[in-house]
Amino acid sequence: MSANKESWGSRVGLILAMAGNAVGLGNFLRFPVQAVQNGGGAFIIPYLVCFLVMGIPLLWIEWSMGRFGGRFGNHSTPYIVDTMGKHRLWKYIGVFGIWTNIAVAAYYCYIESWTLSYVVHSVLGTFNGMDQEGVAAFFNTYVSIGESTLGIPLEAIVFYVLCLLLNTWILSKGLAGGVERVAKIGMPLLIVFGMFLAYKGFTITAGEAGAINDSSVGLNFLWTPDYTQLWSPTVWLAAAGQIFFTLSVGMGTIHCYASYVRSKDDIALSAMSAGWMNEFVEVVLGASILIPISIGYLGIDRVTELVQSGGLGLAFKTLPFLFTQWGEVLGAIAGVMWFGLLFFAGITSSLAMGTPWMGFMQDEFNWSRKSAAWSFGLIVLLLGMPTVLFFHYGVFDEYDYWAGTVSLVVFALCESILFAWIFGIDKGWREIISGSDIKVPNIYKFIIKYVTPLLLLFVFIGALITPKANDWGAALSGNWELDDSSIIKKLMNSGLHRQIAEATDPAVIAQLQDTLFYVNASRILLVVVFLSIAGLVYIAYKKRVREGKI
Amino acid sequence: MNTSALVIMLTTMFTVTALTVYFFWRVLNAPPKPEPDSYLDNDDEPGRQEHI
């Protein structure tokens, strides 16, 4: 008998936990940057189209797969997909749904620990009196581990371990008593903090408190539509990618959460509610904070330069400086709210990442909830330490690329084919509408069968063979040279090899060669973890055979 | 703000907010299912007990 006796406390709690799982740092840091880089206001058109034809169908697929698997006592993807596909290989494809979470949690908890640390620093007034370079240098010092900014030895590691301990402790309290309780507190607070910061983002006046632009300049920069971009495949791929990552689909967490829902209870409306809640946080709150505030104080040129390195830099190297312009008290409050908001966005997602592993160990090996939770914490600690210690050698980025990006697309593509073509769209459709509290439009039967898998295939192929400089026009006219960011070139380390060949300074060459070593080592580590989980799935399979369950 | 940016921003924000509120409102007002259901909090509510 499985030791797994988990249950959700309430439907609202489940929806908040699902929304919390989807709402992450990317809602505030990735979406506005993607919008700015891909057509401004026009980006919202492909973005919402992709939400309707890929996001919502994937949410319904994953919720119904999870609920279906839960009926047979399966609470993690290896045996959830095994109940739907007859071929024995499916359960090994399901390994992605545990592996991804462990690998992503390993580096995600590190970012989460930065937000926790920055809340403390905002309260202590560390950033008061610093200029922007000072705040940026502070971040670089923080992640280089060697020097402490608080007087605590190995400060970044201490906060990382604290953050992991907090995650593990909450997970050990179970779904209703831990995960759901955090979502019920964290999500409303996140929205309140977000609304306060969005209000500030909308009310910046040039000449006041050091601002050089009105809010309208930043909002114009973000929302002015460039409709010519709508014809670019790059923009559509970026929109599809953003929808994909913002909803946390292809990870296995939604399956796990939904596996505790009984078959007579609704999933269609709950999935819509959680999905649109995520969109509200991303489009309404996420778009109103980072870019308008940054442009209000730094101007368009400087922000255009800063967004090239992504939203993380703006969030940790720039905003703390901008908040200090509002005075010591309001600056501290804004800092606590901004990093508190990011912390809640992060922890509600990282908690979800622990549940598939816990569900698997409880189902297959009768582990208690506490043992499963603490084993997750230990594995994440061991796998995460290289990202903390060798942050400057690209280990963090490797985890993010393979586990946090490629793996999601691969798994989502596989599950959409399994659901619509192998399990069968008729059976799948019955699963979606069973117990539904809304009328699901019949057009989605067609979309789930044809449009969603095809779109996912395009996203995957687009990532696999990305043309140089994302120039699809040149590529389609015959000159298809691969970009260094394509999966194939990434696999070959082409970018790093080219940098080594072009470098002349021996110190730079040595640094790049070290980076190459750590990049390859982290890939090997990730493969070992994947194979280990696959080994556990095999042992579980043998155990099931011995016990006469198969 | 320029007109096209304002139109896009307000339309998007209004639509997304309205749909978020609408679906959450539908959840809050959905008719209760008889016990046993998936949720612990309403296990003891007399109106939800299934009569066999």
XYZ file of C-alpha atoms in Angstrom:
602
model
C 0.000 0.000 0.000
C 1.316 3.437 -0.895
C 2.262 5.751 1.961
C 0.821 8.585 -0.082
C -2.265 9.936 1.699
C -1.998 13.533 0.493
C -5.002 15.716 -0.209
C -5.774 19.341 -1.029
C -7.534 21.418 1.619
C -9.799 23.409 -0.698
C -10.423 24.111 -4.363
C -9.343 27.739 -4.020
C -6.178 26.512 -2.312
C -5.460 24.148 -5.203
C -5.996 26.948 -7.758
C -3.744 29.334 -5.816
C -1.085 26.608 -5.556
C -1.358 25.934 -9.308
C -1.212 29.660 -10.068
C 1.732 29.973 -7.672
C 3.442 27.121 -9.490
C 3.044 29.003 -12.775
C 3.826 32.487 -11.465
C 7.573 32.687 -11.188
C 10.425 35.118 -11.577
C 9.899 35.033 -15.346
C 6.536 36.812 -15.009
C 8.324 39.917 -13.754
C 11.752 39.574 -15.354
C 11.352 37.659 -18.627
C 8.004 38.812 -20.042
C 8.711 42.583 -20.180
C 12.131 41.971 -21.732
C 10.647 39.622 -24.346
C 7.956 42.189 -25.167
C 10.496 44.982 -25.591
C 12.686 42.831 -27.847
C 9.831 41.482 -29.992
C 7.593 44.226 -31.274
C 6.502 46.046 -28.097
C 2.701 46.180 -27.897
C 2.380 44.023 -31.017
C 4.038 41.146 -29.110
C 0.826 40.733 -27.123
C -1.014 39.484 -30.232
C 1.105 36.354 -30.882
C 1.472 36.001 -27.124
C -2.286 35.761 -26.514
C -2.837 33.627 -29.637
C -0.215 31.176 -28.339
C -1.894 31.213 -24.934
C -5.197 30.226 -26.535
C -3.909 27.520 -28.892
C -0.955 26.149 -26.919
C -1.115 27.334 -23.297
C -4.716 26.487 -22.444
C -4.668 23.123 -24.299
C -1.459 22.127 -22.502
C -2.969 23.101 -19.165
C -6.017 20.918 -19.867
C -3.837 18.062 -21.109
C -1.630 18.120 -18.014
C -4.464 18.562 -15.498
C -6.420 15.675 -17.040
C -3.341 13.432 -17.361
C -2.576 14.038 -13.696
C -6.132 13.358 -12.552
C -6.263 10.212 -14.720
C -2.989 8.875 -13.299
C -4.082 9.717 -9.751
C -7.060 7.391 -10.173
C -4.554 4.512 -10.333
C -2.512 5.794 -7.391
C 0.198 7.440 -9.519
C 1.373 10.908 -8.494
C 4.419 11.466 -10.707
C 4.850 11.438 -14.478
C 6.726 8.120 -15.022
C 3.725 6.037 -14.036
C 1.106 8.620 -15.002
C 2.244 8.395 -18.645
C 2.675 4.645 -18.214
C -1.047 4.307 -17.488
C -1.831 6.151 -20.738
C 0.638 4.611 -23.188
C 1.075 0.864 -23.591
C 4.742 0.935 -24.627
C 7.220 0.346 -21.806
C 9.365 3.282 -22.961
C 6.769 5.829 -21.882
C 7.630 5.541 -18.222
C 11.231 6.486 -19.056
C 10.030 9.526 -20.993
C 8.090 10.334 -17.825
C 11.458 10.592 -16.035
C 11.660 14.113 -17.500
C 8.831 15.089 -15.146
C 10.986 14.363 -12.086
C 14.446 15.156 -13.450
C 13.495 18.598 -14.742
C 12.157 19.606 -11.354
C 15.203 18.456 -9.423
C 17.622 20.129 -11.846
C 15.627 23.363 -12.083
C 15.110 23.518 -8.311
C 18.894 23.249 -7.911
C 19.543 26.635 -9.543
C 16.103 28.202 -9.043
C 16.475 27.981 -5.260
C 19.743 29.884 -5.671
C 17.935 32.824 -7.303
C 15.246 32.487 -4.650
C 17.952 32.798 -1.995
C 19.159 36.052 -3.617
C 15.673 37.512 -3.232
C 15.619 36.464 0.436
C 19.024 38.021 0.978
C 18.033 41.222 -0.848
C 14.940 41.566 1.377
C 17.297 41.530 4.369
C 19.651 44.023 2.706
C 16.732 46.311 1.818
C 15.640 46.351 5.463
C 19.195 46.985 6.654
C 19.595 49.857 4.166
C 22.679 48.322 2.528
C 21.943 50.057 -0.792
C 21.500 53.556 0.670
C 24.157 55.903 -0.661
C 25.353 53.493 -3.358
C 25.395 54.568 -7.000
C 24.247 52.200 -9.747
C 27.753 50.828 -10.306
C 27.989 50.220 -6.564
C 24.764 48.181 -6.536
C 25.929 46.190 -9.590
C 29.315 45.570 -7.927
C 27.490 44.445 -4.785
C 25.705 41.725 -6.778
C 28.952 40.558 -8.403
C 30.613 40.390 -4.994
C 27.667 38.482 -3.585
C 27.737 35.735 -6.222
C 31.525 35.447 -6.182
C 31.116 33.899 -2.664
C 34.598 34.869 -1.484
C 33.639 38.191 0.089
C 30.774 38.612 2.559
C 28.531 41.657 2.431
C 26.759 41.012 5.748
C 29.686 39.822 7.803
C 28.402 36.232 7.572
C 31.070 33.896 6.170
C 30.043 32.370 2.820
C 26.881 34.495 2.840
C 25.505 33.312 -0.519
C 25.827 29.671 0.557
C 24.204 30.386 3.935
C 21.175 31.984 2.273
C 20.994 29.160 -0.281
C 20.965 26.518 2.454
C 18.425 28.534 4.463
C 16.197 28.760 1.433
C 16.471 25.027 0.791
C 15.743 24.234 4.433
C 12.638 26.415 4.291
C 11.438 24.699 1.094
C 12.088 21.249 2.515
C 10.403 22.000 5.825
C 7.274 23.317 4.058
C 7.224 20.283 1.754
C 7.456 17.980 4.768
C 4.191 19.512 6.027
C 2.357 18.099 3.000
C 0.066 19.553 0.365
C -2.733 21.038 2.480
C -0.590 21.859 5.508
C 2.455 23.167 3.646
C 2.278 23.947 -0.071
C -1.335 25.151 -0.050
C -0.884 27.249 3.088
C 2.106 29.057 1.550
C 0.145 29.668 -1.675
C -2.795 31.094 0.290
C -0.487 33.579 2.022
C 2.041 34.141 -0.760
C -0.224 34.737 -3.745
C -2.395 37.492 -2.200
C 0.735 39.187 -0.787
C 2.442 38.934 -4.181
C -0.541 40.630 -5.834
C -0.671 43.384 -3.192
C 3.085 44.049 -3.483
C 2.803 43.957 -7.280
C -0.063 46.455 -7.272
C 1.876 48.860 -5.060
C 4.939 48.703 -7.326
C 2.771 48.943 -10.459
C 1.188 52.103 -8.984
C 4.689 53.514 -8.508
C 5.545 52.454 -12.057
C 2.543 54.388 -13.384
C 3.144 57.571 -11.385
C 6.792 58.487 -11.992
C 7.185 62.168 -12.834
C 10.263 63.565 -14.543
C 12.290 65.828 -12.258
C 10.944 64.287 -9.039
C 13.165 62.089 -6.847
C 15.852 61.898 -9.519
C 13.558 60.640 -12.303
C 14.509 61.760 -15.797
C 11.348 60.539 -17.566
C 7.626 60.334 -16.894
C 6.091 56.851 -16.601
C 4.553 57.346 -20.014
C 7.985 57.157 -21.674
C 8.575 53.664 -20.314
C 5.022 52.552 -21.015
C 5.277 53.864 -24.576
C 8.553 51.998 -24.992
C 6.917 48.769 -23.842
C 3.484 49.047 -25.442
C 3.943 50.950 -28.729
C 3.134 48.296 -31.334
C 5.488 47.572 -34.206
C 3.093 45.601 -36.422
C 5.788 44.783 -39.003
C 7.235 42.393 -36.392
C 4.092 40.241 -36.618
C 5.432 38.650 -39.807
C 8.641 37.539 -38.143
C 8.873 33.842 -37.141
C 11.280 34.917 -34.394
C 8.549 36.947 -32.703
C 6.076 34.040 -32.865
C 8.674 31.626 -31.512
C 9.482 34.081 -28.717
C 5.764 34.409 -27.889
C 5.267 30.630 -27.915
C 8.362 30.213 -25.748
C 7.175 32.818 -23.259
C 3.721 31.216 -22.946
C 5.367 27.877 -22.520
C 7.715 28.912 -19.724
C 5.306 31.162 -17.891
C 2.722 28.409 -17.405
C 5.249 25.861 -16.057
C 3.986 23.286 -18.535
C 6.206 20.378 -19.579
C 7.611 20.074 -16.059
C 5.455 17.417 -14.416
C 4.355 19.638 -11.524
C 0.832 20.220 -12.869
C 0.362 16.461 -13.329
C 1.444 15.908 -9.758
C -0.839 18.567 -8.240
C -3.809 17.385 -10.347
C -3.244 13.737 -9.447
C -4.789 14.470 -6.037
C -8.086 15.574 -7.654
C -10.855 12.995 -7.867
C -12.326 12.140 -11.256
C -15.755 13.577 -10.492
C -14.269 16.980 -9.583
C -13.741 19.744 -12.123
C -10.390 20.417 -13.729
C -11.369 22.442 -16.836
C -12.524 25.551 -14.954
C -9.810 25.249 -12.305
C -7.146 25.112 -15.024
C -8.610 28.204 -16.727
C -8.752 30.097 -13.457
C -5.148 29.267 -12.511
C -3.948 29.999 -16.076
C -5.624 33.411 -16.292
C -4.393 34.294 -12.808
C -0.873 33.731 -14.082
C -1.619 35.938 -17.099
C -2.905 38.709 -14.831
C 0.307 38.669 -12.803
C 2.432 38.605 -15.959
C 0.660 41.021 -18.294
C -0.894 43.477 -15.844
C 1.612 43.510 -12.975
C 4.771 42.237 -14.680
C 4.545 44.786 -17.473
C 3.996 47.705 -15.095
C 7.069 47.467 -12.874
C 10.486 46.631 -14.315
C 10.515 48.603 -17.582
C 8.546 51.754 -16.597
C 10.556 52.239 -13.385
C 13.917 51.529 -15.061
C 13.246 53.892 -17.953
C 11.894 56.550 -15.605
C 15.292 56.759 -13.905
C 17.792 55.529 -16.487
C 16.324 56.457 -19.867
C 15.594 54.342 -22.925
C 19.168 53.982 -24.223
C 20.577 52.674 -20.953
C 17.655 50.251 -20.436
C 17.907 49.017 -24.048
C 21.544 48.217 -23.301
C 20.703 46.532 -19.979
C 17.890 44.309 -21.309
C 20.371 42.657 -23.669
C 21.652 40.708 -20.662
C 18.102 39.788 -19.557
C 15.843 40.779 -16.679
C 17.968 39.331 -13.851
C 20.542 42.098 -14.191
C 17.882 44.812 -14.066
C 16.191 43.197 -11.068
C 19.259 42.752 -8.890
C 21.812 45.252 -10.219
C 19.594 48.210 -11.048
C 16.268 48.340 -9.203
C 17.764 48.422 -5.669
C 19.564 51.632 -6.706
C 16.393 53.119 -8.213
C 14.382 52.384 -5.058
C 16.852 54.378 -2.962
C 15.855 57.441 -5.032
C 12.461 57.349 -3.274
C 14.024 58.061 0.116
C 15.286 55.735 2.838
C 11.926 54.578 4.206
C 9.980 54.258 0.955
C 13.078 52.810 -0.732
C 13.330 50.122 1.958
C 9.583 49.372 1.677
C 9.803 49.159 -2.130
C 12.883 46.906 -1.857
C 11.109 44.576 0.579
C 8.038 44.503 -1.658
C 9.976 43.895 -4.897
C 12.240 41.165 -3.551
C 9.422 39.829 -1.343
C 7.252 39.577 -4.437
C 10.025 37.743 -6.293
C 10.536 35.503 -3.269
C 6.862 34.492 -3.133
C 6.840 34.000 -6.921
C 9.912 31.783 -6.535
C 8.957 29.722 -3.497
C 5.473 28.826 -4.764
C 7.214 27.430 -7.868
C 10.109 25.696 -6.123
C 7.724 23.968 -3.720
C 5.868 22.550 -6.715
C 9.182 21.195 -8.013
C 9.577 19.043 -4.905
C 6.225 17.287 -5.183
C 6.844 14.942 -8.193
C 9.906 13.380 -6.526
C 8.014 13.062 -3.247
C 4.974 11.561 -4.975
C 7.207 9.030 -6.766
C 9.068 7.903 -3.637
C 5.854 7.690 -1.604
C 3.994 5.740 -4.315
C 6.731 3.335 -5.346
C 8.897 2.838 -2.261
C 6.411 3.654 0.525
C 8.573 6.458 1.827
C 7.011 8.741 4.416
C 6.308 12.328 3.406
C 9.100 13.611 5.657
C 11.717 11.217 4.275
C 10.682 12.080 0.718
C 10.853 15.835 1.427
C 14.258 15.739 3.131
C 15.710 13.480 0.442
C 14.570 16.056 -2.135
C 16.271 18.816 -0.159
C 19.493 16.815 0.048
C 19.575 15.968 -3.660
C 18.872 19.574 -4.620
C 21.617 20.753 -2.263
C 24.170 18.385 -3.791
C 23.128 19.200 -7.352
C 22.813 22.910 -6.626
C 26.194 23.501 -4.988
C 28.037 23.507 -8.351
C 25.715 26.309 -9.543
C 26.560 28.310 -6.417
C 30.307 27.625 -6.361
C 30.933 27.825 -10.117
C 28.346 30.461 -11.011
C 30.883 32.426 -13.073
C 31.815 29.303 -15.059
C 28.422 28.891 -16.699
C 27.140 25.953 -14.606
C 23.988 27.889 -13.678
C 23.277 28.674 -17.342
C 23.828 25.037 -18.378
C 21.242 23.786 -15.880
C 18.844 26.494 -17.025
C 19.325 25.668 -20.698
C 19.059 21.873 -20.630
C 16.676 21.321 -17.718
C 14.803 24.619 -17.656
C 14.393 25.102 -21.403
C 15.069 22.174 -23.762
C 13.679 19.470 -21.493
C 10.342 21.281 -21.075
C 9.747 21.494 -24.813
C 10.737 17.850 -25.370
C 8.470 16.555 -22.615
C 5.515 18.757 -23.598
C 5.829 17.629 -27.210
C 5.883 13.965 -26.120
C 2.927 14.334 -23.760
C 0.800 16.205 -26.311
C 1.390 13.368 -28.825
C 0.693 10.745 -26.151
C -2.522 12.451 -25.074
C -3.990 13.234 -28.497
C -2.698 10.363 -30.635
C -1.809 7.389 -28.442
C -4.210 7.642 -25.513
C -6.611 9.004 -28.128
C -8.327 12.366 -28.414
C -11.779 10.891 -27.726
C -10.714 9.373 -24.420
C -8.625 12.444 -23.680
C -11.549 14.752 -24.375
C -13.756 12.755 -21.998
C -11.089 13.185 -19.326
C -11.030 16.955 -19.820
C -14.785 17.458 -19.638
C -15.450 14.892 -16.891
C -16.920 16.772 -13.899
C -16.359 20.084 -15.673
C -17.960 23.229 -14.285
C -17.688 25.010 -17.653
C -18.592 24.123 -21.222
C -15.296 23.419 -22.965
C -15.548 24.657 -26.598
C -15.488 21.738 -29.052
C -12.956 23.551 -31.242
C -10.364 22.618 -28.623
C -10.711 18.965 -29.596
C -9.262 19.905 -32.995
C -6.697 22.292 -31.487
C -5.426 19.692 -29.002
C -5.160 17.035 -31.692
C -3.475 19.068 -34.427
C -2.520 22.639 -33.543
C -0.847 22.198 -30.149
C 1.498 19.314 -31.126
C 2.399 21.090 -34.385
C 3.125 24.357 -32.618
C 5.272 22.527 -30.078
C 7.093 20.808 -32.908
C 7.808 24.207 -34.493
C 9.088 25.551 -31.163
C 11.362 22.522 -30.799
C 12.661 22.657 -34.368
C 13.069 26.424 -34.044
C 15.305 25.857 -31.020
C 17.130 22.900 -32.579
C 18.224 24.671 -35.758
C 17.940 28.377 -34.945
C 19.419 30.270 -37.902
C 22.256 32.734 -37.418
C 21.103 35.977 -35.735
C 17.546 34.576 -35.843
C 17.371 35.614 -39.480
C 14.678 33.221 -40.718
C 14.338 35.143 -43.985
C 17.931 34.409 -44.975
C 17.658 30.837 -43.704
C 14.511 30.065 -45.667
C 16.053 31.502 -48.816
C 18.797 28.878 -48.654
C 21.524 30.343 -46.435
C 20.868 28.275 -43.310
C 23.820 28.864 -41.029
C 23.172 27.764 -37.440
C 23.258 30.269 -34.605
C 25.413 29.546 -31.555
C 22.229 29.517 -29.464
C 20.724 26.581 -31.421
C 20.581 23.238 -29.575
C 22.953 21.617 -32.072
C 25.599 24.342 -31.729
C 25.126 24.447 -27.953
C 25.731 20.714 -27.794
C 28.964 21.187 -29.735
C 30.028 24.143 -27.513
C 30.600 26.085 -30.734
C 30.313 29.498 -29.099
C 32.895 28.676 -26.439
C 35.293 27.078 -28.926
C 35.078 30.168 -31.121
C 35.736 32.471 -28.162
C 38.798 30.388 -27.218
C 40.104 30.523 -30.814
C 39.631 34.299 -30.983
C 41.086 35.090 -27.530
C 44.686 36.273 -27.269
C 45.047 37.016 -23.549
C 46.328 33.832 -21.776
C 44.236 34.641 -18.674
C 41.063 34.873 -20.779
C 41.948 31.645 -22.603
C 42.488 29.873 -19.269
C 39.143 31.205 -17.958
C 37.330 30.024 -21.111
C 38.948 26.603 -20.926
C 37.870 26.303 -17.290
C 34.367 27.308 -18.351
C 34.411 24.611 -21.040
C 35.427 22.046 -18.439
C 32.660 23.061 -15.996
C 30.070 23.191 -18.770
C 30.878 19.627 -19.845
C 31.081 18.432 -16.236
C 27.658 19.891 -15.429
C 26.165 18.147 -18.470
C 27.613 14.828 -17.348
C 26.197 15.438 -13.872
C 22.742 16.140 -15.302
C 22.878 12.971 -17.425
C 23.917 10.928 -14.365
C 20.949 12.294 -12.411
C 18.576 11.467 -15.284
C 19.920 7.916 -15.569
C 19.708 7.449 -11.794
C 16.026 8.399 -11.787
C 15.458 6.119 -14.789
C 17.146 3.360 -12.739
C 14.717 4.000 -9.878
C 11.802 3.801 -12.308
C 13.129 0.431 -13.500
C 13.468 -0.830 -9.903
C 9.918 0.381 -9.211
C 8.731 -1.474 -12.304
C 10.379 -4.715 -11.108
C 8.827 -4.186 -7.672
C 5.404 -3.725 -9.237
C 5.868 -6.967 -11.206
C 6.937 -8.822 -8.041
C 3.919 -7.503 -6.163
C 1.593 -8.548 -8.971
C 0.523 -4.969 -9.770
C 1.493 -5.415 -13.440
C 1.352 57.972 -23.860
C 0.778 57.731 -27.593
C -2.661 56.548 -28.689
C -1.721 53.180 -30.184
C 0.297 52.185 -27.101
C -2.508 53.328 -24.798
C -5.161 51.420 -26.754
C -3.131 48.191 -26.798
C -2.201 48.490 -23.126
C -5.685 49.276 -21.842
C -7.402 46.669 -24.048
C -4.955 43.966 -22.970
C -5.010 44.828 -19.285
C -8.794 45.163 -19.170
C -9.371 41.879 -21.047
C -6.900 39.872 -18.965
C -8.175 41.299 -15.672
C -11.820 40.726 -16.636
C -11.189 37.091 -17.645
C -9.165 36.424 -14.485
C -11.955 37.811 -12.294
C -14.648 36.028 -14.323
C -13.084 32.556 -14.083
C -12.280 32.967 -10.388
C -15.841 34.135 -9.773
C -17.102 31.009 -11.609
C -14.950 28.855 -9.304
C -16.312 30.549 -6.192
C -19.886 30.157 -7.410
C -19.663 26.611 -8.802
C -22.299 24.283 -7.300
C -20.774 22.089 -4.578
C -20.102 18.435 -5.389
C -21.288 15.766 -2.942
C -18.752 14.194 -0.605
C -16.372 12.466 -0.846
C -14.646 15.067 -3.018
C -10.992 16.026 -3.432
C -10.845 18.618 -0.672
C -10.456 18.232 3.090
C -11.978 21.533 4.230
C -15.575 20.682 3.368
C -15.503 17.047 4.546
C -17.853 17.772 7.438
C -20.249 20.159 5.702
C -23.709 18.582 6.196
C -25.059 19.792 2.839
C -22.342 17.950 0.896
C -22.780 14.451 2.294
C -23.724 11.876 -0.336
C -26.845 9.945 0.611
C -26.730 6.336 -0.532
